[in-house]
Short mmCIF file of C-alpha atoms in Angstrom, two decimals:
data_model
loop_
_atom_site.label_atom_id
_atom_site.label_comp_id
_atom_site.label_asym_id
_atom_site.label_seq_id
_atom_site.Cartn_x
_atom_site.Cartn_y
_atom_site.Cartn_z
CA MET A 1 51.47 3.01 16.58
CA LYS A 2 54.22 0.72 15.27
CA ARG A 3 53.98 -1.37 18.44
CA PHE A 4 50.24 -1.70 17.97
CA ILE A 5 50.60 -2.78 14.33
CA ALA A 6 53.32 -5.28 15.28
CA THR A 7 51.04 -6.69 17.99
CA LEU A 8 48.14 -6.86 15.53
CA LEU A 9 50.21 -8.76 12.97
CA ALA A 10 51.56 -11.11 15.64
CA LEU A 11 48.01 -11.91 16.76
CA LEU A 12 46.88 -12.50 13.18
CA LEU A 13 49.84 -14.75 12.49
CA LEU A 14 49.19 -16.66 15.70
CA CYS A 15 45.59 -17.22 14.60
CA LEU A 16 46.78 -18.57 11.26
CA SER A 17 49.75 -20.63 12.45
CA CYS A 18 50.14 -24.26 11.47
CA ALA A 19 49.75 -27.07 13.93
CA THR A 20 52.94 -28.56 12.48
CA ALA A 21 55.90 -27.28 10.51
CA GLU A 22 54.55 -29.01 7.40
CA HIS A 23 51.80 -27.58 5.23
CA SER A 24 49.23 -30.28 5.93
CA ALA A 25 45.71 -30.35 4.51
CA GLY A 26 43.30 -28.14 6.44
CA ALA A 27 45.93 -26.29 8.49
CA TRP A 28 46.60 -22.61 7.91
CA CYS A 29 50.29 -21.91 7.35
CA VAL A 30 51.74 -18.49 7.97
CA ALA A 31 53.66 -17.04 5.04
CA GLU A 32 57.42 -17.02 5.56
CA ASP A 33 57.50 -13.54 4.03
CA ILE A 34 54.39 -11.35 4.28
CA ALA A 35 55.54 -8.99 1.50
CA ILE A 36 53.19 -8.73 -1.46
CA THR A 37 54.93 -10.41 -4.40
CA GLU A 38 54.02 -10.03 -8.07
CA GLU A 39 52.55 -13.54 -7.97
CA ASN A 40 50.22 -13.02 -5.03
CA GLN A 41 49.31 -9.50 -6.27
CA ALA A 42 48.26 -11.04 -9.61
CA LEU A 43 46.21 -13.70 -7.79
CA PHE A 44 44.54 -10.98 -5.67
CA ASP A 45 43.79 -8.85 -8.76
CA ARG A 46 42.18 -11.81 -10.59
CA ALA A 47 39.90 -12.55 -7.63
CA MET A 48 38.88 -8.91 -7.10
CA GLU A 49 38.28 -8.14 -10.78
CA GLY A 50 34.91 -6.49 -11.31
CA LEU A 51 34.35 -5.73 -7.61
CA LEU A 52 33.05 -2.16 -7.36
CA GLY A 53 32.42 0.32 -4.57
CA VAL A 54 35.40 -0.40 -2.32
CA GLU A 55 39.09 -0.24 -3.15
CA TYR A 56 41.09 -3.09 -1.56
CA VAL A 57 44.86 -2.69 -1.32
CA PRO A 58 46.77 -5.74 -0.07
CA LEU A 59 49.25 -4.80 2.66
CA ALA A 60 50.46 -8.28 3.63
CA TYR A 61 50.09 -11.86 2.47
CA LEU A 62 49.35 -13.72 5.72
CA GLY A 63 49.22 -17.35 4.64
CA SER A 64 47.51 -20.24 2.91
CA GLN A 65 45.49 -23.36 3.64
CA VAL A 66 45.53 -26.56 1.59
CA VAL A 67 42.02 -27.71 0.70
CA ALA A 68 40.83 -29.01 -2.68
CA GLY A 69 43.04 -26.22 -4.00
CA LEU A 70 44.40 -23.39 -1.84
CA ASN A 71 42.82 -20.75 0.36
CA HIS A 72 44.79 -17.53 0.73
CA CYS A 73 44.52 -14.75 3.32
CA TYR A 74 45.56 -11.12 2.79
CA LEU A 75 45.58 -8.19 5.20
CA CYS A 76 44.16 -5.27 3.22
CA ARG A 77 43.29 -1.60 3.49
CA ALA A 78 39.68 -1.13 2.36
CA THR A 79 38.40 2.29 1.35
CA VAL A 80 34.87 2.93 0.18
CA VAL A 81 35.03 4.85 -3.10
CA TYR A 82 33.72 8.27 -2.14
CA PRO A 83 35.47 11.53 -1.18
CA GLY A 84 36.75 11.63 2.39
CA ALA A 85 36.13 7.95 3.10
CA THR A 86 37.98 6.54 6.10
CA PRO A 87 39.99 3.40 5.33
CA ALA A 88 39.63 0.23 7.40
CA LEU A 89 41.70 -2.92 7.80
CA VAL A 90 40.13 -6.17 6.60
CA LEU A 91 41.10 -9.77 5.97
CA VAL A 92 40.40 -10.93 2.42
CA TYR A 93 40.10 -14.68 1.85
CA LEU A 94 40.52 -16.11 -1.66
CA TYR A 95 40.16 -19.60 -3.04
CA GLU A 96 42.45 -20.86 -5.83
CA GLY A 97 41.18 -24.04 -7.42
CA VAL A 98 43.40 -26.78 -8.81
CA ASP A 99 42.25 -25.65 -12.27
CA GLY A 100 43.65 -22.13 -11.64
CA HIS A 101 40.24 -20.53 -11.07
CA VAL A 102 40.42 -17.83 -8.36
CA GLU A 103 37.46 -16.43 -6.44
CA LEU A 104 36.73 -14.18 -3.50
CA VAL A 105 35.51 -16.24 -0.52
CA ARG A 106 34.89 -13.57 2.10
CA ILE A 107 35.97 -10.26 3.55
CA ALA A 108 36.20 -9.98 7.33
CA ASP A 109 36.43 -6.69 9.22
CA LEU A 110 39.10 -6.37 11.89
CA ASP A 111 37.89 -5.09 15.25
CA LEU A 112 40.97 -3.07 16.19
CA ALA A 113 39.53 -2.05 19.56
CA ALA A 114 39.10 -5.72 20.53
CA LEU A 115 42.63 -6.57 19.35
CA ALA A 116 44.07 -3.61 21.26
CA ALA A 117 42.33 -4.81 24.44
CA ILE A 118 43.85 -8.28 24.01
CA ALA A 119 47.32 -6.78 23.45
CA GLU A 120 47.24 -4.73 26.67
#
């Protein structure tokens, strides 16, 4: 299981990697440390405020993209709020404007079966 998760994270990081070592406009840059810090947890909480029905728990901060502001990508565990719900892994994309406004952009499901097939 650990090998599978490591492969999954490596594939996600590869998908988000920068074309150059610099954080240039439009390029996704992988986070140097994927640990959830207080700062990116607070950003996540602001964007998800008021969202009901599914609990999203950030597991890793994957990276950012410079646009007219910053896009952020988190790997999250999503659990529908009902007894016995099975959690899923999703990518949560947030936008942070230059004025400090933060909003949810999209939530993308991860197809673990497809990723496992690629890793084999």
